Short mmCIF file of C-alpha atoms and ligand atoms in Angstrom, two decimals:
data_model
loop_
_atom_site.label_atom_id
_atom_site.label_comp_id
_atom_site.label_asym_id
_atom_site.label_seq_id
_atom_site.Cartn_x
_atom_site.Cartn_y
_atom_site.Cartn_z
CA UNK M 28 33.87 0.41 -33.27
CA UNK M 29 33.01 -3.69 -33.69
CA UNK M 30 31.25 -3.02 -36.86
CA UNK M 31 31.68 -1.78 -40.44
CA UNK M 32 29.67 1.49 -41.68
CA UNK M 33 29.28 2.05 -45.44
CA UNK M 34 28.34 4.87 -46.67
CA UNK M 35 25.84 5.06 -49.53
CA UNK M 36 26.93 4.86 -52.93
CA UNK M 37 27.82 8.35 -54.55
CA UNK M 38 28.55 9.68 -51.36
CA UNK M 39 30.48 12.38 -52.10
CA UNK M 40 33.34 13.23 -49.78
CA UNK M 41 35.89 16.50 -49.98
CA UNK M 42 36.58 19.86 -48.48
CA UNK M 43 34.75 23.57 -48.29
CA UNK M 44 37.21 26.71 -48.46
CA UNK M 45 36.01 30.47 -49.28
CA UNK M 46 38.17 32.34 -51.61
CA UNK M 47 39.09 35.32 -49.32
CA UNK M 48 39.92 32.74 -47.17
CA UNK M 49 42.35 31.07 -49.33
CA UNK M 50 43.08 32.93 -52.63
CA UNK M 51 45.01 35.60 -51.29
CA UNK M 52 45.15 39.19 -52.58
CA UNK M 53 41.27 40.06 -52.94
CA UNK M 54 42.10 43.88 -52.37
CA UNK M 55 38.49 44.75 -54.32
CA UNK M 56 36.50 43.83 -51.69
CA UNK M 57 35.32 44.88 -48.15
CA UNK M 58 37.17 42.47 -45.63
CA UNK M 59 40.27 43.42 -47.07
CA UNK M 60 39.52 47.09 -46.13
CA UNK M 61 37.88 46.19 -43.08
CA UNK M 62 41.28 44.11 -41.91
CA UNK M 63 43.48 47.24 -42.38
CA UNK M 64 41.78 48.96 -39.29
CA UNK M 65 43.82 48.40 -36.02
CA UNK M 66 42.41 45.79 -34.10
CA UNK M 67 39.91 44.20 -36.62
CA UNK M 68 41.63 40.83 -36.56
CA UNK M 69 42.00 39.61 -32.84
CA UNK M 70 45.89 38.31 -33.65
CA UNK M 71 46.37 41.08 -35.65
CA UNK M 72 46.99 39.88 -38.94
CA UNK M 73 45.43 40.14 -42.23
CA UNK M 74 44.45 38.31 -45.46
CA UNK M 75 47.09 39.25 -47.38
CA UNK M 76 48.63 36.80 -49.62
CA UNK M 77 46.79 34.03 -47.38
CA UNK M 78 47.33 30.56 -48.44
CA UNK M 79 48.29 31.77 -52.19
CA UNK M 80 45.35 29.15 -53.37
CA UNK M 81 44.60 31.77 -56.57
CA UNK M 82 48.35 30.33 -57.85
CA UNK M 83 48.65 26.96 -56.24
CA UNK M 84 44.86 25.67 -56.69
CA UNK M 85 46.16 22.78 -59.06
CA UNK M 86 48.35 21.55 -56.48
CA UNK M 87 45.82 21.82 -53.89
CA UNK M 88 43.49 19.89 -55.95
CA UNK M 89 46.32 17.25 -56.67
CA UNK M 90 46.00 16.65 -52.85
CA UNK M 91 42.59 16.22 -52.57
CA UNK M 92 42.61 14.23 -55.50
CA UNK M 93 45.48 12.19 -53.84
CA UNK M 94 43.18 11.34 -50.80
CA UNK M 95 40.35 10.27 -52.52
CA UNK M 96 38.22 13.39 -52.18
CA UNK M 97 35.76 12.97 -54.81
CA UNK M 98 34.35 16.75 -54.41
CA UNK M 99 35.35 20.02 -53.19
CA UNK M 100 33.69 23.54 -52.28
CA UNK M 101 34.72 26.54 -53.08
CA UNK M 102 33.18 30.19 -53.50
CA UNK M 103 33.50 32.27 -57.04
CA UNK M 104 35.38 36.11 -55.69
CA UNK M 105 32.53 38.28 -57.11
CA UNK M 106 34.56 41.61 -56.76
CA UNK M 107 37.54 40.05 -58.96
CA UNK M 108 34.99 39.12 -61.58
CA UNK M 109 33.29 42.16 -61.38
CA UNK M 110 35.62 44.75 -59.68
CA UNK M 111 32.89 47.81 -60.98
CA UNK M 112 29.61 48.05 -61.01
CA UNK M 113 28.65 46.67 -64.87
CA UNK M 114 32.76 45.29 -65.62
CA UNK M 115 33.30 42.14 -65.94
CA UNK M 116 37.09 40.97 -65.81
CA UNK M 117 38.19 38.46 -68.59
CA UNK M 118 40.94 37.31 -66.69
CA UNK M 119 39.06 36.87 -63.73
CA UNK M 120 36.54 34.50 -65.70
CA UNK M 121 39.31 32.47 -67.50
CA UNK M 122 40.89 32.19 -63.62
CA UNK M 123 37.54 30.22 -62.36
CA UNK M 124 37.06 28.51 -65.50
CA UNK M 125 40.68 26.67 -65.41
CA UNK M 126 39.64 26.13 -61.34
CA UNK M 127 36.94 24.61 -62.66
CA UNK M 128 38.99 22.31 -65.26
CA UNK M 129 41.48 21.38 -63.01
CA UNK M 130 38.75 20.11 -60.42
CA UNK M 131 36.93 18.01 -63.35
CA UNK M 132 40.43 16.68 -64.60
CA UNK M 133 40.99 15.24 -61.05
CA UNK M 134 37.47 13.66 -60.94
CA UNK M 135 36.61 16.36 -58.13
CA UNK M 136 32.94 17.81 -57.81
CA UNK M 137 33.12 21.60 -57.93
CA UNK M 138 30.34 22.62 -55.79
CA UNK M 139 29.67 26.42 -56.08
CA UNK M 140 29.17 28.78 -53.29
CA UNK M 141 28.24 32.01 -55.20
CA UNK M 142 28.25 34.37 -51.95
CA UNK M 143 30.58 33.78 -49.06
CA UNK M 144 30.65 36.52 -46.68
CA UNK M 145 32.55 39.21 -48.78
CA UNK M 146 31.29 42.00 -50.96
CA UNK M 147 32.63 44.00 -53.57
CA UNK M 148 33.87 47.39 -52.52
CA UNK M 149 31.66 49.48 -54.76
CA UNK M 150 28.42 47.53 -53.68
CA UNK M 151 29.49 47.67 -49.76
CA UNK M 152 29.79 51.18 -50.48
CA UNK M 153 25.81 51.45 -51.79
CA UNK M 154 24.33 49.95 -48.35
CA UNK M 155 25.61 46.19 -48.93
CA UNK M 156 23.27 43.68 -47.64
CA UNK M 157 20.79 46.29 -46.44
CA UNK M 158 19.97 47.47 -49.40
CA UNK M 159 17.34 45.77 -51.66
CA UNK M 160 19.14 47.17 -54.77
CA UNK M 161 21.93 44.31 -53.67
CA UNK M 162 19.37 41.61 -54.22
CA UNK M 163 19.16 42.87 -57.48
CA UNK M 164 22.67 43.23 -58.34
CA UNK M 165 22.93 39.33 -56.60
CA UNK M 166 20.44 38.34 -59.28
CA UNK M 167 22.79 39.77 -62.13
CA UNK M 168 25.87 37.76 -60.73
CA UNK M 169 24.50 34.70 -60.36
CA UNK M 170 22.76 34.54 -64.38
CA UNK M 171 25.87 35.47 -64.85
CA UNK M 172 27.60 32.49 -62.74
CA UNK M 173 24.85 30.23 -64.76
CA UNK M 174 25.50 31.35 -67.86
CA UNK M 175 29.80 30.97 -67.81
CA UNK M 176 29.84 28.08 -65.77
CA UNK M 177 27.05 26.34 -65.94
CA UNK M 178 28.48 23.91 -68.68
CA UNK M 179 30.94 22.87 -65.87
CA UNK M 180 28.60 23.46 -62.28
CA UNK M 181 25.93 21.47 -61.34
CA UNK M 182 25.79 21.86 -57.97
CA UNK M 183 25.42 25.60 -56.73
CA UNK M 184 25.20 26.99 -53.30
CA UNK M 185 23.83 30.76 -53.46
CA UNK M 186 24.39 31.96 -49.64
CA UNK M 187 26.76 30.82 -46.94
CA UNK M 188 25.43 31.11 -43.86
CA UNK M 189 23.20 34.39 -43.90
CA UNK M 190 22.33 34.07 -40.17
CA UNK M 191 26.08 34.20 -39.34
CA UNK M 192 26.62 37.05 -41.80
CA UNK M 193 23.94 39.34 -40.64
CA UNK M 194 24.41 38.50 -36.38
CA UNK M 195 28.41 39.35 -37.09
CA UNK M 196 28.17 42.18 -39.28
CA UNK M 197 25.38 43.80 -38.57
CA UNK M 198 24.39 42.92 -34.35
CA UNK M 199 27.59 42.21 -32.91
CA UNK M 200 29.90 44.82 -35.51
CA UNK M 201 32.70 42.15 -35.43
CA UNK M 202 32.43 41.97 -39.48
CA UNK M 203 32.11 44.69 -42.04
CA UNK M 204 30.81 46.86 -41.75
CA UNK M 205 31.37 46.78 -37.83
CA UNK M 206 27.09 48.15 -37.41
CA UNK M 207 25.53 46.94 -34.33
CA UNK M 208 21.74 47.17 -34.26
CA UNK M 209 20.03 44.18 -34.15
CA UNK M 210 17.25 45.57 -36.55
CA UNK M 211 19.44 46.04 -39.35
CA UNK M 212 20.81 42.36 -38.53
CA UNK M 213 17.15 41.32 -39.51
CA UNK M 214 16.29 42.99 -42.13
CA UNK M 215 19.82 41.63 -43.83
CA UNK M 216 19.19 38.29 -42.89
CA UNK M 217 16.14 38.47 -44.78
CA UNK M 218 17.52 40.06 -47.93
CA UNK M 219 19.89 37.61 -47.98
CA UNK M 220 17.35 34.86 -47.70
CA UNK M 221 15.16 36.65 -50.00
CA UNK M 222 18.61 36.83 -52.62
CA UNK M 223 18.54 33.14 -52.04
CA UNK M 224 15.22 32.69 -53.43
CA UNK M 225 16.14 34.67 -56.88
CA UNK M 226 19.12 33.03 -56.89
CA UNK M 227 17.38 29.31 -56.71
CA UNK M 228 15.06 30.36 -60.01
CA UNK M 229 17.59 31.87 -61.84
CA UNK M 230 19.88 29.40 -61.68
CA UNK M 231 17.39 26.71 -62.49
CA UNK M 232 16.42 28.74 -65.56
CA UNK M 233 19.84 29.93 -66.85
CA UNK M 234 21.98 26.57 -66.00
CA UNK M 235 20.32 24.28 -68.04
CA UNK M 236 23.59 22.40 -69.24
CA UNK M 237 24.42 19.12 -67.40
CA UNK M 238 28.14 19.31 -66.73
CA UNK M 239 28.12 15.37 -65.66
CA UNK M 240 25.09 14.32 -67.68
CA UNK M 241 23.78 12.48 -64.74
CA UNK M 242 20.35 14.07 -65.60
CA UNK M 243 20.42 17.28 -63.10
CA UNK M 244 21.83 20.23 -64.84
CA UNK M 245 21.69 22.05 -61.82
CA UNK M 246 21.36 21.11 -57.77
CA UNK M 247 20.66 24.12 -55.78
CA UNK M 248 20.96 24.98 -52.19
CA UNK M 249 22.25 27.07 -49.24
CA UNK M 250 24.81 26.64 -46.71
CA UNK M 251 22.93 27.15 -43.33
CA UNK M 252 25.11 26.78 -39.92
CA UNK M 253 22.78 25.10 -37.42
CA UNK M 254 24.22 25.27 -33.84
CA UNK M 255 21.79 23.22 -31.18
CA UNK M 256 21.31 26.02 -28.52
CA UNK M 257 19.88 24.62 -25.29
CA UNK M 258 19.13 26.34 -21.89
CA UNK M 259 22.86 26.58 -19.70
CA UNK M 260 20.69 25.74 -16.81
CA UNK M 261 17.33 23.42 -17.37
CA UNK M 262 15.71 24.74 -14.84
CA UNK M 263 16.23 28.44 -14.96
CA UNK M 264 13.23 30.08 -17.18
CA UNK M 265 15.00 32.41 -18.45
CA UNK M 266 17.92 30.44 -19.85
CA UNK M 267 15.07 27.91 -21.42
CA UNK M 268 13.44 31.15 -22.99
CA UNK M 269 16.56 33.12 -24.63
CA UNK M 270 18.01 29.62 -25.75
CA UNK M 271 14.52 29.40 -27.56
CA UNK M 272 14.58 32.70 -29.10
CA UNK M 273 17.76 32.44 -30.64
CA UNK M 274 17.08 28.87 -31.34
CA UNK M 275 13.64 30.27 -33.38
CA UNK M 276 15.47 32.87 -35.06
CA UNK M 277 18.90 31.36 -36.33
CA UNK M 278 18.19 27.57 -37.04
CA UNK M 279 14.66 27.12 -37.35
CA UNK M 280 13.37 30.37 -39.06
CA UNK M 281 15.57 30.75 -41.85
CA UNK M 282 15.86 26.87 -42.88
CA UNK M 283 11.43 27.12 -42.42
CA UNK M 284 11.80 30.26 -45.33
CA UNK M 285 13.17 28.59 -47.56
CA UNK M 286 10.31 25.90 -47.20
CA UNK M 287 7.52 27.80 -47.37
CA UNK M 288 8.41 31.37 -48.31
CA UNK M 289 7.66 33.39 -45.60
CA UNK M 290 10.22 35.43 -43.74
CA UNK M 291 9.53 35.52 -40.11
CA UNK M 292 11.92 37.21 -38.03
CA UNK M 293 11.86 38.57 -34.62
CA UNK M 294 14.15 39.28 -31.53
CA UNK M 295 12.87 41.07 -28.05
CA UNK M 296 13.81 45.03 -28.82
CA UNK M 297 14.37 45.09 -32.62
CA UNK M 298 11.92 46.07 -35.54
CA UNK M 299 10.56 42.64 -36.41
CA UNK M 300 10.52 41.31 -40.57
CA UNK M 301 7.88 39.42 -41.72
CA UNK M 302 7.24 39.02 -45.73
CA UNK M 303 6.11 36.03 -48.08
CA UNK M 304 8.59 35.61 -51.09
CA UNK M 305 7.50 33.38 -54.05
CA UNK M 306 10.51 32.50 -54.97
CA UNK M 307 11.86 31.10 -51.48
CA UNK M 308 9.06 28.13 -51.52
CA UNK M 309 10.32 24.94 -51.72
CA UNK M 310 14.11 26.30 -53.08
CA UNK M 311 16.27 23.95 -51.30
CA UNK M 312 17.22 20.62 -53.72
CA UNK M 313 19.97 20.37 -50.72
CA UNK M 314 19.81 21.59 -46.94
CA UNK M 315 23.43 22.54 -47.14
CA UNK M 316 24.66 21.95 -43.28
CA UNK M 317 27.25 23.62 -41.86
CA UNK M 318 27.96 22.52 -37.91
CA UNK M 319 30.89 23.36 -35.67
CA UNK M 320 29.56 22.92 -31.89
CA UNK M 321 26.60 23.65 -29.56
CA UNK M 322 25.88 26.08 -27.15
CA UNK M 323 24.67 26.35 -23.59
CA UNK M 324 22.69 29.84 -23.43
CA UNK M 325 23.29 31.52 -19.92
CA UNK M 326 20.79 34.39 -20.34
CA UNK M 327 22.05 36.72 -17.29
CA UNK M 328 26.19 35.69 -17.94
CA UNK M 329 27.92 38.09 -19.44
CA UNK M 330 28.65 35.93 -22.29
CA UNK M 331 25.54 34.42 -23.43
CA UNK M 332 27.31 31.98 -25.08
CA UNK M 333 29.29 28.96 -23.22
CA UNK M 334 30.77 25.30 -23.38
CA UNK M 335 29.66 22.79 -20.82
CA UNK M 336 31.86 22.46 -17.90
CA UNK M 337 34.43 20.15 -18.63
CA UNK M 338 34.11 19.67 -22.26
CA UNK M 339 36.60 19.16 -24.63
CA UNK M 340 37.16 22.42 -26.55
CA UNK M 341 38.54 23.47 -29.58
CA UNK M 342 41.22 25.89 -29.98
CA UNK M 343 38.78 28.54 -30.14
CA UNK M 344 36.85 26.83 -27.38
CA UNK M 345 34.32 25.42 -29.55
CA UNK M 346 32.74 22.32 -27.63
CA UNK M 347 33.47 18.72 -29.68
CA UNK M 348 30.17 17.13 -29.09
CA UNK M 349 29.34 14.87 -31.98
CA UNK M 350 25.64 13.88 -30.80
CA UNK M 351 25.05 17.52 -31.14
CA UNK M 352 25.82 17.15 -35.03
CA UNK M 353 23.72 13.90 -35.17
CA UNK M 354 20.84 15.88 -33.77
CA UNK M 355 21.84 18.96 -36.50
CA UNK M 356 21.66 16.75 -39.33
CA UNK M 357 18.05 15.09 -37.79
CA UNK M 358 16.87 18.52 -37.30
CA UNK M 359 17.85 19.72 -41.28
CA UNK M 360 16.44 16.79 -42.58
CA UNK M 361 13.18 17.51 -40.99
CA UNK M 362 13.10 20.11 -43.11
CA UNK M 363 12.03 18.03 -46.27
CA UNK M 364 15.15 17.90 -48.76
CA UNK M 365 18.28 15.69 -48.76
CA UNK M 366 21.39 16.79 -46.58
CA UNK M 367 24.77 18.16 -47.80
CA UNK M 368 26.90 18.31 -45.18
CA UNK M 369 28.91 21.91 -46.48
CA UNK M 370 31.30 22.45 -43.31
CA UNK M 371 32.18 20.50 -40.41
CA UNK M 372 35.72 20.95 -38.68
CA UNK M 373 37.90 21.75 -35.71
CA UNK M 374 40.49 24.41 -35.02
CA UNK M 375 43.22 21.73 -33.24
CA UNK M 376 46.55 23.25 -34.50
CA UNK M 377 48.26 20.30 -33.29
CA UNK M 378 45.89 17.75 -34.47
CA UNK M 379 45.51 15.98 -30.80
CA UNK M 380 42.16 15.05 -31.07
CA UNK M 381 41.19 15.80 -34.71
CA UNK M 382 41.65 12.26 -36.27
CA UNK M 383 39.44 10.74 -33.25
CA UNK M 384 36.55 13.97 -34.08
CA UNK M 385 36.62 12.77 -37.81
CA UNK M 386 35.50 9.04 -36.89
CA UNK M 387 33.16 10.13 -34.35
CA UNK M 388 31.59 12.56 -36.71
CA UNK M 389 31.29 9.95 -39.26
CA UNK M 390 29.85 7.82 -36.96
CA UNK M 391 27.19 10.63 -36.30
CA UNK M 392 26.59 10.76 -40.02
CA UNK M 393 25.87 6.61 -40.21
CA UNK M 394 23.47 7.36 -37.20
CA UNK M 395 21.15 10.15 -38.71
CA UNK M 396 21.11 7.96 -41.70
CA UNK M 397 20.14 5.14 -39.24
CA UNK M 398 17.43 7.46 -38.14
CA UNK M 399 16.10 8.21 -41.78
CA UNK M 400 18.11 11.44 -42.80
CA UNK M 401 18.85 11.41 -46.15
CA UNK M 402 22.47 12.34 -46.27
CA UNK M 403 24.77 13.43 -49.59
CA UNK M 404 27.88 13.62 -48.60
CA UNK M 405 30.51 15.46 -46.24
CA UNK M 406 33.17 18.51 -47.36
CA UNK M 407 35.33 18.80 -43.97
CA UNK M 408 36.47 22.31 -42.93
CA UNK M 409 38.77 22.49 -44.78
CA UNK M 410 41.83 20.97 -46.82
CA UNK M 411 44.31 23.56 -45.76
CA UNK M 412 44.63 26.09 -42.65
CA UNK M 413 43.74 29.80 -43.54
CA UNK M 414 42.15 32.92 -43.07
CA UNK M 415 39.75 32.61 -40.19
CA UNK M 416 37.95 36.43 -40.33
CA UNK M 417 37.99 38.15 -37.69
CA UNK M 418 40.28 35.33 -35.65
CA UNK M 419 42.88 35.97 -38.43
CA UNK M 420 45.25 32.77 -38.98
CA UNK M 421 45.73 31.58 -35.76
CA UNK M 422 42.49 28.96 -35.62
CA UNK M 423 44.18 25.76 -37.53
CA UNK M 424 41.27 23.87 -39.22
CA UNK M 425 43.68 22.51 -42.00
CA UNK M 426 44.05 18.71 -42.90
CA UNK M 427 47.02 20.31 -44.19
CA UNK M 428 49.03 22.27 -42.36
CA UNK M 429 50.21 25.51 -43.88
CA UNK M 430 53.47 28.00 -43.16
CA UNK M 431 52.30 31.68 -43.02
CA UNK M 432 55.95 32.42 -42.78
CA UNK M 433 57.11 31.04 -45.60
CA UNK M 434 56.54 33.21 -48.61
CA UNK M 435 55.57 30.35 -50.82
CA UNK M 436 53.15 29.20 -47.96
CA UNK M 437 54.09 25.11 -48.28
CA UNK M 438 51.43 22.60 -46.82
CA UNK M 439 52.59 19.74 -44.85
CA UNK M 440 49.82 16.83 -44.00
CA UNK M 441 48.25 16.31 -40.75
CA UNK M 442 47.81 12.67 -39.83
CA UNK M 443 43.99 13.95 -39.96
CA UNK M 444 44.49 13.84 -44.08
CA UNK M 445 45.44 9.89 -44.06
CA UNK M 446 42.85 9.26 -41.82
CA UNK M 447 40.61 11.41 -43.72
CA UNK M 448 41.48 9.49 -47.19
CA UNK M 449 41.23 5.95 -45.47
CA UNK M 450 37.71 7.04 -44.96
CA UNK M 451 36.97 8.31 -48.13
CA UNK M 452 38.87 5.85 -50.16
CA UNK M 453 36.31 3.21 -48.07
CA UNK M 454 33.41 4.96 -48.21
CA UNK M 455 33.51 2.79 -44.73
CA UNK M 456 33.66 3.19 -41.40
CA UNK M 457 35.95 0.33 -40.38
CA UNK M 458 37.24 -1.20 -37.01
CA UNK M 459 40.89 -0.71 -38.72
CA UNK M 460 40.02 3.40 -39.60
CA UNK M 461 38.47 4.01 -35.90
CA UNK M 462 41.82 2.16 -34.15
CA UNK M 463 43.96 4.23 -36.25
CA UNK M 464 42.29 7.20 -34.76
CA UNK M 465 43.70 6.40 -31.51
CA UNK M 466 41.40 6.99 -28.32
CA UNK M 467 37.67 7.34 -29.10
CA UNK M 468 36.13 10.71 -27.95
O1 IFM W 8 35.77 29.71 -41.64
C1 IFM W 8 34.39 29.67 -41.44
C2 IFM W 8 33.66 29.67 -42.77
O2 IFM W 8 33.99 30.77 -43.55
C3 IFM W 8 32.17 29.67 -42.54
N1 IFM W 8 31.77 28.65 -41.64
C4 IFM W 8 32.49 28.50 -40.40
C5 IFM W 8 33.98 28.43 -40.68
C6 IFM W 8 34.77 28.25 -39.36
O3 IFM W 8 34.46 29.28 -38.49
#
């Protein structure tokens, strides 16, 4: 890289985590049952104590802080905080509310997720996602979230990737609750998108208090994960049409809902859901974009799925193809609002290629902004290794490294972290950060 790139002012920089992915012990919920069953988790492991974040969040924040993260993300454990239907647990509350002092003390944005894949037990139990009476009981948590936190929250995200959720869950049955019928999948997706909508007025209502009087008391968006899916081979019809299809139904359709309201969603063979929902117009202050890799469709493979020949994979095999995050973040913007990048990251246990991914993906990020995108900041998947659902702990998307065998679960840096917090620290792209990265990708 011959040139410097600066970032814009305010950019925010930091890590996303989930908090069954990190906290450890969230027995009240429905992965944790779901985990127990024999070969749930492909390695064969289970949540458990996971990275013990719920005791050591100060000293994970400390970190962040260290490396000149100026924001993190992190989701709010609805069945701790309310473990019944109607119960809300004080100790729960006061739990998020010192996460949340500890993040302001170290100058960190707390950004919000306020649903991140995991239900309570006693609402799983009552349909989940498919029923409507969850959108309701989604409506009650999140005044609630408003109400407690919004002195300290401006910035909320209401759904984490509700087209991952409902293909997992409810198409494929890899996720609780393990259904596979691709109508059901729909109909979730939208609930979920429909929860969003609620979720976007109430917390513009409720959280009225401007936690870093900048003038916004509260920034709402989603977390959508936008994978470019393009035709295996160009020529093949029937490649070009299934990579369409999926294409329409898990990038474009849901980010287009929460533009204009209407819920249009369709697949060959299941019961199709179309509806208009006031409240989804125009509810996006941020496209929250989360963006691992891109997929070749082969439409008559057996997997359907696949990385080009030859391309440098992951340790789950995800492709690293940063021109295919460029084009997600010029695709999101098209969609009107400003871009927050929520998750980016790569499994690379031993970080081998990891520090090189970061500069490139920067370097993606100065590009789309090249190219007009307006572009917030980026929270990197994720500060620590942990609990990757239904992959368990082997995947290793940590800038910190973290011992599963240790009881007390220490964190050790990856060189990924310094090269990480040279970046952040800069708010640069420099000649000096890309040669420390070693070999360009
Ligand atoms: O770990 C997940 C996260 O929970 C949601 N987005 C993708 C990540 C990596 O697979």
């Amino acid at each position: 890289m011959a040139l410097e790139r600066r970032f814009p002012d305010g950019f925010l920089w930091g890590t996303a985590a989930s908090a069954h992915q990190v906290e450890g012990g969230n027995r009240w919920n429905d992965w944790w049952r779901f985990e127990q069953q024999p070969g749930a988790i492909a390695d064969g492991t289970v949540s458990g104590d996971a990275c013990r974040h719920w005791e050591r969040y100060d000293d994970d924040f400390a970190l962040a802080a260290g490396d000149g993260h100026t924001a993190h993300r992190f989701s709010l454990e609805w069945s701790r905080i309310e473990p019944e239907p109607g119960r809300i647990d004080a100790a729960a509350v006061a739990h998020y509310h010192a996460v949340l002092a500890s993040l302001l003390r170290r100058r960190l944005t707390p950004i919000v997720t306020l649903h991140h894949f995991t239900l309570p037990l006693w609402l799983a139990d009552r349909g989940g996602w498919e029923s409507r009476d969850t959108i309701d009981r989604f409506a009650e948590f999140v005044r609630f979230a408003a109400r407690e936190f919004g002195g300290e929250v401006d910035w909320w995200c209401t759904i984490n990737e509700p087209e991952v959720y409902a293909f997992r869950a409810y198409s494929e049955g890899i996720w609780p609750p393990g259904r596979r019928d691709d109508g059901a999948a729909l109909a979730v997706m939208a609930n979920l998108l429909e929860a969003h909508g609620r979720a976007y007025r109430i917390l513009h209502e409720t959280d009225t208090r401007d936690a870093d009087a900048d003038g916004r008391a509260a920034i709402v968006g989603f977390a959508k994960h936008w994978v470019p899916l393009e035709p295996l081979r160009t020529w093949s019809p029937l490649d070009r049409l299934r990579a369409a299809i999926e294409h329409r139904v898990f990038n474009h359709a849901v980010a287009a809902a929460a533009v204009t309201g209407t819920i249009d969603l369709s697949i060959p063979g299941a019961r199709a859901v179309r509806r208009h929902v006031p409240e989804l117009e125009k509810s996006l202050d941020y496209f929250g974009l989360n963006h691992y890799t891109r997929w070749k469709v082969d439409a008559i493979g057996r997997v359907p799925h696949v990385a080009p020949r030859g391309a440098r994979l992951t340790d789950l095999g995800w492709e690293v193809h940063p021109t295919g995050f460029e084009q997600a973040l010029v695709e999101a913007g098209a969609f009107g609002a400003p871009v927050l990048v929520t998750e980016n990251g790569f499994a690379d246990a031993s970080d081998a290629f990891r520090p090189a991914a970061l500069v490139a993906y920067a370097a993606a990020i100065t590009r789309a902004i090249d190219r007009g995108v307006r572009v917030l900041g980026y929270l990197h998947w994720s500060l620590m290794d942990n609990f990757e659902w239904a992959d368990g702990f082997r995947p290793r998307f940590g800038l910190y490294a973290v011992d599963f065998g240790s009881a007390d679960r220490p964190r050790t840096p990856r060189p990924s972290a310094a090269l990480f917090a040279r970046i952040a620290r800069a708010n640069a792209l420099t000649p000096e950060i890309a040669a420390a990265a070693g070999e360009a990708l």
